[in-house]
C-alpha cells in the first residue's frame, strides 16, 4: 500500500474555522517572503527572480510532503553563503548567470537526494553532529561573513575579493577611494535602522515590508536610478518550465560536497526550529519525515530553476503570530507570489539593491548569538574555545571549510569525552544511602581491601588503555586492595578491543593475588562479555547485580568491617551495618 503524504493526510482533519486564519496568515507571510526571497537569492550569487521561483516551489512541495503544520521553508540566510561558496567558483570567468542558475539547481537536486535518502534510511540523528557550542561559533562566523560581504552592495559599489579579510580590505579601500554612492548608502543604512527599530519597538509590524515600501517610494520620488543607485529592475515575466539542469562531470564532486554540508546545516536548523514550535503547538517532531519533506522541497526547487532551501525561524514565527494553523498558509503565499510574477513583474523595478543588502544584513544579525557565546565563557571554557575555533574556521577559511571544522570539532569533543571520561572511586558516605563519589564526599569511608571504581563511559578501543591504567594504579596502592569492584552501570558497551584488555587485566590482577569484579553491568553488555569469553577469566560469581551485593560478598569472604564514622554514629541504611552494641557493664 502506497503511504499517504503527510499533507494529503492532514486534509482529512482540516477544520473550516482554520480557513480564514490560514489565508490571512498567508497574505501577511507573503510580505516577508518576496523581499527575503530576492535578497537571499542575491546573497547566493543568483538573480533575484530565482528566489521567488524557489519560494513558490518549496512551499508547495513541503505542504504535501512536510510533517509540520506550521514550519515555513524557503531561501535562507544561513544557506546563501554556502550556495555561493559552492557555485561561484565553478562559474566560468565573466559570471554567466545561466550557468550559475543551472549549478544552483543541480545543487538543490543533490541536496534533495541526500535528504530523501537519509530520511528513508532513518538517519535523522545526523543533526546531532553539530553540537550547540560549535553551531553557535559557526553561526557567529557566518553572520560576520554575510555582514562584510554585503557592505559593498549596501554602500553602492562592488568588491572583487575572496574571503572575509580580502572583502573587508576591499570595502575599506573602496570607501577610501570615494566609490561609495551616497544615495545607495543612505537607503541601505536607513533601511537597517527601520527594520531594527521596528523589530525592537513594534515586533508585530512587518519591518522588512515597511522598509522595502519606503525604499521603493524614496527611489521613485527622487529617481535614485539616475543618481547611480543600482535597482532591481523589472523581473522576468512568467514562471519557468520544468527543467532538468545540466552540468559538467567535473562539477559533480564540488556540488556533492556542498550538498552534504547544506543538508547537515538545513537539517540541524529544521530540527531545532521544529522542536521549538512543536512545544507550543503540541506536535511531535519526526526527524526522518522532516528530512523527506525538506528533500521534496529541494527537489521541486531544483526542477524549476531554484536553489537549496531550509526552514526559516523568522518566517515561521511571522506565520504563527498571524494565526497560521496549517500549511495552507504557505500555499496561499506561493499563490500570491505566482500572481505577482505573472501579472506584476514591474512591482519592484524601483527597489534599490542596497535595500536588499539591508534585508540580508538584518537577517545576519539574527544569526549571531553573542549572549550564547558569553554564556559558554562563564559556564564551560572548553566549549567556549570550541565555539571560537568554529567561528575562526568560518571567518578565516570560508563557509564550507567552516562547516567541516564545526562537524569535526563536535565529533572530536564527543570522542574526547569518551576517551578521557570522568572516573572516580566510590565510598560510603555517612547519613546518605548508597555509595558516592569520594570527590563530592571527602569523608566517605573505604572498606579495607576493597576499591569501588566507576568509569563513566562505554569501553571501546580508544579508552580501554585509560581504564586499564586506572585500575592498575588502584591495584598498586598501599596497602594493595584484594578486590577492585567496578561500578559498571555507566558502561553501556564493551567492544572486542576492550574485551581483550579486560581479559589481560583480569589475568594480571589474578597473578598479583587480586580480583577484578563487576557490579551493575547491564544485561546487553553482560551478554557481550560472555560472548567474548571473558567469563572464563572473570568467574561468574564476580559479577554482581548491585554494588551493595558486591560489597556484601566481599565482606562475607574476607570478614572486612567498615571503619567507624568520624562523627557520632547515626542510623544508616543500605549496606551499612548497624553499630555493634556496647559491651555489657559489670556492676561495681
Short mmCIF file of N, CA and C in Angstrom, two decimals, residues 54-185:
data_model
loop_
_atom_site.label_atom_id
_atom_site.label_comp_id
_atom_site.label_asym_id
_atom_site.label_seq_id
_atom_site.Cartn_x
_atom_site.Cartn_y
_atom_site.Cartn_z
N UNK A 54 12.11 29.75 -6.20
CA UNK A 54 12.45 28.81 -5.13
C UNK A 54 11.40 28.84 -4.03
N UNK A 55 10.98 30.02 -3.64
CA UNK A 55 9.99 30.16 -2.57
C UNK A 55 8.69 29.46 -2.93
N UNK A 56 8.21 29.69 -4.13
CA UNK A 56 6.94 29.10 -4.56
C UNK A 56 7.01 27.58 -4.56
N UNK A 57 8.02 27.04 -5.20
CA UNK A 57 8.08 25.58 -5.37
C UNK A 57 8.30 24.86 -4.05
N UNK A 58 9.15 25.41 -3.20
CA UNK A 58 9.43 24.70 -1.94
C UNK A 58 8.23 24.76 -1.00
N UNK A 59 7.49 25.87 -1.00
CA UNK A 59 6.30 25.95 -0.16
C UNK A 59 5.25 24.92 -0.59
N UNK A 60 5.05 24.79 -1.89
CA UNK A 60 4.05 23.84 -2.37
C UNK A 60 4.47 22.40 -2.09
N UNK A 61 5.75 22.10 -2.30
CA UNK A 61 6.22 20.72 -2.08
C UNK A 61 6.18 20.35 -0.61
N UNK A 62 6.59 21.28 0.25
CA UNK A 62 6.58 20.95 1.69
C UNK A 62 5.15 20.83 2.21
N UNK A 63 4.23 21.58 1.63
CA UNK A 63 2.83 21.46 2.05
C UNK A 63 2.30 20.05 1.83
N UNK A 64 2.84 19.35 0.82
CA UNK A 64 2.40 17.98 0.53
C UNK A 64 3.19 16.95 1.35
N UNK A 65 4.51 17.12 1.41
CA UNK A 65 5.36 16.08 1.99
C UNK A 65 5.92 16.42 3.38
N UNK A 66 5.75 17.64 3.85
CA UNK A 66 6.29 18.01 5.14
C UNK A 66 5.38 17.61 6.29
N UNK A 67 5.93 17.14 7.42
CA UNK A 67 5.09 16.69 8.53
C UNK A 67 4.58 17.80 9.44
N UNK A 68 5.25 18.96 9.43
CA UNK A 68 4.86 20.03 10.36
C UNK A 68 3.71 20.85 9.80
N UNK A 69 2.82 21.26 10.68
CA UNK A 69 1.69 22.09 10.25
C UNK A 69 2.07 23.55 10.08
N UNK A 70 3.16 24.00 10.74
CA UNK A 70 3.41 25.44 10.76
C UNK A 70 4.76 25.84 10.20
N UNK A 71 5.72 24.94 10.01
CA UNK A 71 7.02 25.35 9.52
C UNK A 71 6.92 25.99 8.15
N UNK A 72 7.71 27.04 7.94
CA UNK A 72 7.76 27.73 6.65
C UNK A 72 9.17 27.55 6.09
N UNK A 73 9.26 26.99 4.88
CA UNK A 73 10.54 26.79 4.22
C UNK A 73 10.77 27.88 3.19
N UNK A 74 12.01 28.01 2.77
CA UNK A 74 12.33 28.97 1.72
C UNK A 74 13.81 29.26 1.68
N UNK A 75 14.23 30.20 0.82
CA UNK A 75 15.62 30.64 0.81
C UNK A 75 16.01 31.11 2.20
N UNK A 76 17.25 30.81 2.60
CA UNK A 76 17.65 31.08 3.97
C UNK A 76 19.00 31.79 4.00
N UNK A 77 19.13 32.71 4.95
CA UNK A 77 20.38 33.49 5.04
C UNK A 77 21.57 32.62 5.41
N UNK A 78 21.34 31.54 6.16
CA UNK A 78 22.46 30.68 6.56
C UNK A 78 22.94 29.81 5.40
N UNK A 79 22.07 29.54 4.42
CA UNK A 79 22.47 28.72 3.28
C UNK A 79 23.04 29.54 2.13
N UNK A 80 22.67 30.83 2.06
CA UNK A 80 23.12 31.66 0.95
C UNK A 80 24.63 31.64 0.74
N UNK A 81 25.42 31.92 1.78
CA UNK A 81 26.88 31.87 1.59
C UNK A 81 27.39 30.49 1.21
N UNK A 82 26.75 29.43 1.70
CA UNK A 82 27.19 28.08 1.36
C UNK A 82 26.91 27.80 -0.12
N UNK A 83 25.77 28.25 -0.61
CA UNK A 83 25.45 28.07 -2.03
C UNK A 83 26.45 28.85 -2.89
N UNK A 84 26.71 30.09 -2.49
CA UNK A 84 27.67 30.92 -3.25
C UNK A 84 29.06 30.30 -3.22
N UNK A 85 29.48 29.79 -2.06
CA UNK A 85 30.80 29.19 -1.94
C UNK A 85 30.93 27.94 -2.79
N UNK A 86 29.82 27.26 -3.04
CA UNK A 86 29.83 26.04 -3.86
C UNK A 86 29.75 26.37 -5.34
N UNK A 87 28.85 27.29 -5.70
CA UNK A 87 28.53 27.54 -7.10
C UNK A 87 29.50 28.51 -7.78
N UNK A 88 29.77 29.64 -7.13
CA UNK A 88 30.52 30.70 -7.80
C UNK A 88 31.91 30.28 -8.27
N UNK A 89 32.66 29.45 -7.49
CA UNK A 89 33.96 29.02 -8.02
C UNK A 89 33.85 28.17 -9.29
N UNK A 90 32.69 27.59 -9.56
CA UNK A 90 32.50 26.74 -10.73
C UNK A 90 32.01 27.52 -11.95
N UNK A 91 31.56 28.75 -11.71
CA UNK A 91 31.05 29.57 -12.82
C UNK A 91 32.23 30.08 -13.62
N UNK A 92 32.09 30.03 -14.94
CA UNK A 92 33.18 30.49 -15.80
C UNK A 92 33.45 31.97 -15.59
N UNK A 93 34.65 32.40 -15.97
CA UNK A 93 35.03 33.81 -15.87
C UNK A 93 33.98 34.65 -16.59
N UNK A 94 33.61 35.74 -15.96
CA UNK A 94 32.58 36.60 -16.51
C UNK A 94 31.25 36.42 -15.83
N UNK A 95 31.12 35.32 -15.02
CA UNK A 95 29.94 35.12 -14.20
C UNK A 95 28.68 34.91 -15.00
N UNK A 96 28.62 33.89 -15.83
CA UNK A 96 27.43 33.58 -16.63
C UNK A 96 26.26 33.26 -15.71
N UNK A 97 25.20 34.10 -15.69
CA UNK A 97 24.06 33.86 -14.78
C UNK A 97 23.35 32.54 -15.06
N UNK A 98 23.20 32.17 -16.34
CA UNK A 98 22.50 30.93 -16.66
C UNK A 98 23.25 29.72 -16.13
N UNK A 99 24.58 29.73 -16.23
CA UNK A 99 25.36 28.62 -15.69
C UNK A 99 25.25 28.59 -14.16
N UNK A 100 25.26 29.76 -13.54
CA UNK A 100 25.13 29.81 -12.09
C UNK A 100 23.79 29.23 -11.64
N UNK A 101 22.72 29.56 -12.37
CA UNK A 101 21.39 29.03 -12.03
C UNK A 101 21.36 27.53 -12.21
N UNK A 102 21.96 27.03 -13.30
CA UNK A 102 21.98 25.58 -13.54
C UNK A 102 22.75 24.86 -12.44
N UNK A 103 23.88 25.41 -12.03
CA UNK A 103 24.66 24.78 -10.96
C UNK A 103 23.89 24.80 -9.64
N UNK A 104 23.24 25.93 -9.35
CA UNK A 104 22.47 26.03 -8.10
C UNK A 104 21.29 25.06 -8.11
N UNK A 105 20.65 24.90 -9.27
CA UNK A 105 19.54 23.97 -9.37
C UNK A 105 20.01 22.53 -9.19
N UNK A 106 21.14 22.18 -9.78
CA UNK A 106 21.69 20.84 -9.58
C UNK A 106 22.09 20.64 -8.12
N UNK A 107 22.60 21.69 -7.49
CA UNK A 107 22.93 21.61 -6.06
C UNK A 107 21.68 21.32 -5.24
N UNK A 108 20.56 21.94 -5.61
CA UNK A 108 19.29 21.67 -4.91
C UNK A 108 18.85 20.23 -5.13
N UNK A 109 19.00 19.71 -6.35
CA UNK A 109 18.62 18.33 -6.62
C UNK A 109 19.50 17.35 -5.83
N UNK A 110 20.79 17.63 -5.76
CA UNK A 110 21.68 16.77 -4.99
C UNK A 110 21.34 16.83 -3.50
N UNK A 111 21.04 18.02 -3.02
CA UNK A 111 20.62 18.16 -1.62
C UNK A 111 19.35 17.37 -1.38
N UNK A 112 18.44 17.42 -2.33
CA UNK A 112 17.20 16.64 -2.21
C UNK A 112 17.50 15.16 -2.14
N UNK A 113 18.39 14.69 -3.00
CA UNK A 113 18.75 13.27 -2.98
C UNK A 113 19.35 12.84 -1.66
N UNK A 114 20.24 13.67 -1.12
CA UNK A 114 20.86 13.36 0.17
C UNK A 114 19.81 13.31 1.27
N UNK A 115 18.94 14.31 1.30
CA UNK A 115 17.95 14.40 2.37
C UNK A 115 16.94 13.27 2.30
N UNK A 116 16.43 12.98 1.12
CA UNK A 116 15.41 11.93 0.99
C UNK A 116 16.02 10.57 1.31
N UNK A 117 17.21 10.31 0.79
CA UNK A 117 17.85 9.02 1.07
C UNK A 117 18.13 8.86 2.56
N UNK A 118 18.61 9.92 3.19
CA UNK A 118 18.90 9.85 4.62
C UNK A 118 17.62 9.69 5.43
N UNK A 119 16.54 10.36 5.00
CA UNK A 119 15.27 10.22 5.71
C UNK A 119 14.71 8.82 5.60
N UNK A 120 14.77 8.23 4.41
CA UNK A 120 14.28 6.87 4.23
C UNK A 120 15.13 5.86 5.00
N UNK A 121 16.43 6.18 5.16
CA UNK A 121 17.33 5.29 5.89
C UNK A 121 17.27 5.51 7.39
N UNK A 122 16.47 6.47 7.83
CA UNK A 122 16.34 6.72 9.27
C UNK A 122 17.55 7.40 9.88
N UNK A 123 18.17 8.32 9.13
CA UNK A 123 19.39 8.97 9.59
C UNK A 123 19.12 10.38 10.12
N UNK A 124 17.94 10.62 10.65
CA UNK A 124 17.63 11.95 11.18
C UNK A 124 18.53 12.37 12.32
N UNK A 125 19.17 11.39 12.97
CA UNK A 125 20.05 11.71 14.09
C UNK A 125 21.31 12.46 13.67
N UNK A 126 21.61 12.53 12.36
CA UNK A 126 22.85 13.20 11.95
C UNK A 126 22.83 14.67 12.30
N UNK A 127 21.65 15.21 12.59
CA UNK A 127 21.59 16.61 13.03
C UNK A 127 22.38 16.81 14.32
N UNK A 128 22.56 15.72 15.09
CA UNK A 128 23.29 15.81 16.34
C UNK A 128 24.79 15.96 16.13
N UNK A 129 25.26 15.87 14.87
CA UNK A 129 26.68 16.02 14.61
C UNK A 129 27.16 17.44 14.87
N UNK A 130 26.22 18.37 14.92
CA UNK A 130 26.58 19.76 15.22
C UNK A 130 26.17 20.07 16.65
N UNK A 131 27.15 20.15 17.54
CA UNK A 131 26.84 20.48 18.92
C UNK A 131 26.47 21.95 19.03
N UNK A 132 25.81 22.31 20.11
CA UNK A 132 25.36 23.70 20.29
C UNK A 132 26.53 24.68 20.31
N UNK A 133 27.62 24.41 21.04
CA UNK A 133 28.73 25.38 21.04
C UNK A 133 29.33 25.59 19.65
N UNK A 134 29.56 24.50 18.90
CA UNK A 134 30.15 24.67 17.58
C UNK A 134 29.15 25.32 16.62
N UNK A 135 27.85 25.05 16.80
CA UNK A 135 26.85 25.70 15.96
C UNK A 135 26.80 27.19 16.25
N UNK A 136 26.94 27.56 17.51
CA UNK A 136 26.97 28.99 17.86
C UNK A 136 28.16 29.66 17.19
N UNK A 137 29.33 29.03 17.28
CA UNK A 137 30.52 29.60 16.66
C UNK A 137 30.38 29.68 15.15
N UNK A 138 29.83 28.62 14.55
CA UNK A 138 29.64 28.62 13.09
C UNK A 138 28.70 29.75 12.67
N UNK A 139 27.58 29.90 13.38
CA UNK A 139 26.62 30.94 13.02
C UNK A 139 27.19 32.34 13.26
N UNK A 140 27.99 32.51 14.30
CA UNK A 140 28.63 33.81 14.52
C UNK A 140 29.57 34.14 13.36
N UNK A 141 30.36 33.14 12.93
CA UNK A 141 31.24 33.36 11.80
C UNK A 141 30.47 33.63 10.52
N UNK A 142 29.36 32.92 10.35
CA UNK A 142 28.52 33.12 9.17
C UNK A 142 27.92 34.53 9.17
N UNK A 143 27.47 34.97 10.33
CA UNK A 143 26.89 36.32 10.43
C UNK A 143 27.91 37.38 10.03
N UNK A 144 29.15 37.24 10.52
CA UNK A 144 30.19 38.21 10.18
C UNK A 144 30.51 38.15 8.70
N UNK A 145 30.59 36.93 8.15
CA UNK A 145 30.88 36.77 6.73
C UNK A 145 29.81 37.44 5.86
N UNK A 146 28.55 37.22 6.21
CA UNK A 146 27.45 37.84 5.46
C UNK A 146 27.50 39.35 5.58
N UNK A 147 27.70 39.83 6.79
CA UNK A 147 27.73 41.27 7.02
C UNK A 147 28.80 41.95 6.18
N UNK A 148 30.01 41.43 6.23
CA UNK A 148 31.11 42.04 5.46
C UNK A 148 30.86 41.90 3.97
N UNK A 149 30.32 40.74 3.55
CA UNK A 149 30.07 40.53 2.13
C UNK A 149 29.02 41.45 1.55
N UNK A 150 28.09 41.90 2.39
CA UNK A 150 27.00 42.78 1.92
C UNK A 150 27.33 44.27 2.03
N UNK A 151 28.41 44.60 2.69
CA UNK A 151 28.75 46.02 2.87
C UNK A 151 28.97 46.75 1.54
N UNK A 152 29.68 46.17 0.57
CA UNK A 152 29.83 46.91 -0.69
C UNK A 152 28.49 47.22 -1.35
N UNK A 153 27.59 46.25 -1.42
CA UNK A 153 26.28 46.49 -2.02
C UNK A 153 25.51 47.55 -1.24
N UNK A 154 25.66 47.51 0.09
CA UNK A 154 24.99 48.50 0.93
C UNK A 154 25.47 49.90 0.62
N UNK A 155 26.75 50.02 0.29
CA UNK A 155 27.34 51.34 0.04
C UNK A 155 27.34 51.72 -1.43
N UNK A 156 26.85 50.83 -2.28
CA UNK A 156 26.67 51.20 -3.69
C UNK A 156 27.80 50.85 -4.62
N UNK A 157 28.74 50.00 -4.22
CA UNK A 157 29.81 49.61 -5.14
C UNK A 157 30.05 48.11 -4.99
N UNK A 158 31.02 47.58 -5.69
CA UNK A 158 31.30 46.15 -5.65
C UNK A 158 32.78 45.93 -5.33
N UNK A 159 33.08 44.74 -4.83
CA UNK A 159 34.44 44.37 -4.47
C UNK A 159 34.74 43.01 -5.08
N UNK A 160 35.89 42.92 -5.74
CA UNK A 160 36.32 41.65 -6.31
C UNK A 160 37.40 41.05 -5.41
N UNK A 161 36.97 40.27 -4.44
CA UNK A 161 37.92 39.69 -3.48
C UNK A 161 37.35 38.38 -2.96
N UNK A 162 38.23 37.54 -2.45
CA UNK A 162 37.83 36.26 -1.86
C UNK A 162 38.15 36.27 -0.38
N UNK A 163 37.25 35.70 0.41
CA UNK A 163 37.50 35.57 1.83
C UNK A 163 37.13 36.80 2.61
N UNK A 164 36.92 36.61 3.90
CA UNK A 164 36.50 37.70 4.76
C UNK A 164 37.51 38.83 4.81
N UNK A 165 38.78 38.50 4.98
CA UNK A 165 39.81 39.53 5.09
C UNK A 165 39.91 40.31 3.79
N UNK A 166 39.92 39.59 2.65
CA UNK A 166 40.01 40.27 1.36
C UNK A 166 38.82 41.19 1.12
N UNK A 167 37.64 40.73 1.47
CA UNK A 167 36.45 41.57 1.27
C UNK A 167 36.47 42.78 2.19
N UNK A 168 36.92 42.59 3.42
CA UNK A 168 36.99 43.71 4.35
C UNK A 168 38.00 44.75 3.87
N UNK A 169 39.14 44.29 3.39
CA UNK A 169 40.13 45.21 2.84
C UNK A 169 39.56 45.94 1.63
N UNK A 170 38.84 45.20 0.77
CA UNK A 170 38.24 45.82 -0.40
C UNK A 170 37.23 46.90 -0.04
N UNK A 171 36.45 46.66 1.02
CA UNK A 171 35.48 47.66 1.46
C UNK A 171 36.18 48.93 1.92
N UNK A 172 37.21 48.75 2.74
CA UNK A 172 37.95 49.91 3.25
C UNK A 172 38.58 50.68 2.11
N UNK A 173 39.19 49.97 1.16
CA UNK A 173 39.82 50.65 0.03
C UNK A 173 38.78 51.35 -0.85
N UNK A 174 37.62 50.71 -1.05
CA UNK A 174 36.57 51.33 -1.85
C UNK A 174 36.06 52.61 -1.22
N UNK A 175 35.86 52.59 0.09
CA UNK A 175 35.42 53.81 0.79
C UNK A 175 36.50 54.88 0.70
N UNK A 176 37.77 54.48 0.86
CA UNK A 176 38.87 55.45 0.82
C UNK A 176 39.00 56.08 -0.57
N UNK A 177 38.69 55.30 -1.62
CA UNK A 177 38.79 55.85 -2.98
C UNK A 177 37.55 56.64 -3.38
N UNK A 178 36.58 56.74 -2.50
CA UNK A 178 35.39 57.52 -2.79
C UNK A 178 34.40 56.83 -3.70
N UNK A 179 34.37 55.49 -3.70
CA UNK A 179 33.45 54.75 -4.56
C UNK A 179 32.04 54.65 -3.97
N UNK A 180 31.88 55.08 -2.74
CA UNK A 180 30.56 54.99 -2.11
C UNK A 180 29.54 55.87 -2.85
N UNK A 181 28.36 55.32 -3.08
CA UNK A 181 27.25 56.08 -3.67
C UNK A 181 26.39 56.57 -2.50
N UNK A 182 26.43 57.88 -2.20
CA UNK A 182 25.73 58.38 -1.00
C UNK A 182 24.25 58.00 -0.95
N UNK A 183 23.56 58.10 -2.07
CA UNK A 183 22.12 57.79 -2.06
C UNK A 183 21.88 56.32 -1.73
N UNK A 184 22.69 55.42 -2.29
CA UNK A 184 22.55 53.99 -2.00
C UNK A 184 22.86 53.71 -0.54
N UNK A 185 23.92 54.33 -0.04
CA UNK A 185 24.29 54.13 1.36
C UNK A 185 23.19 54.64 2.29
#
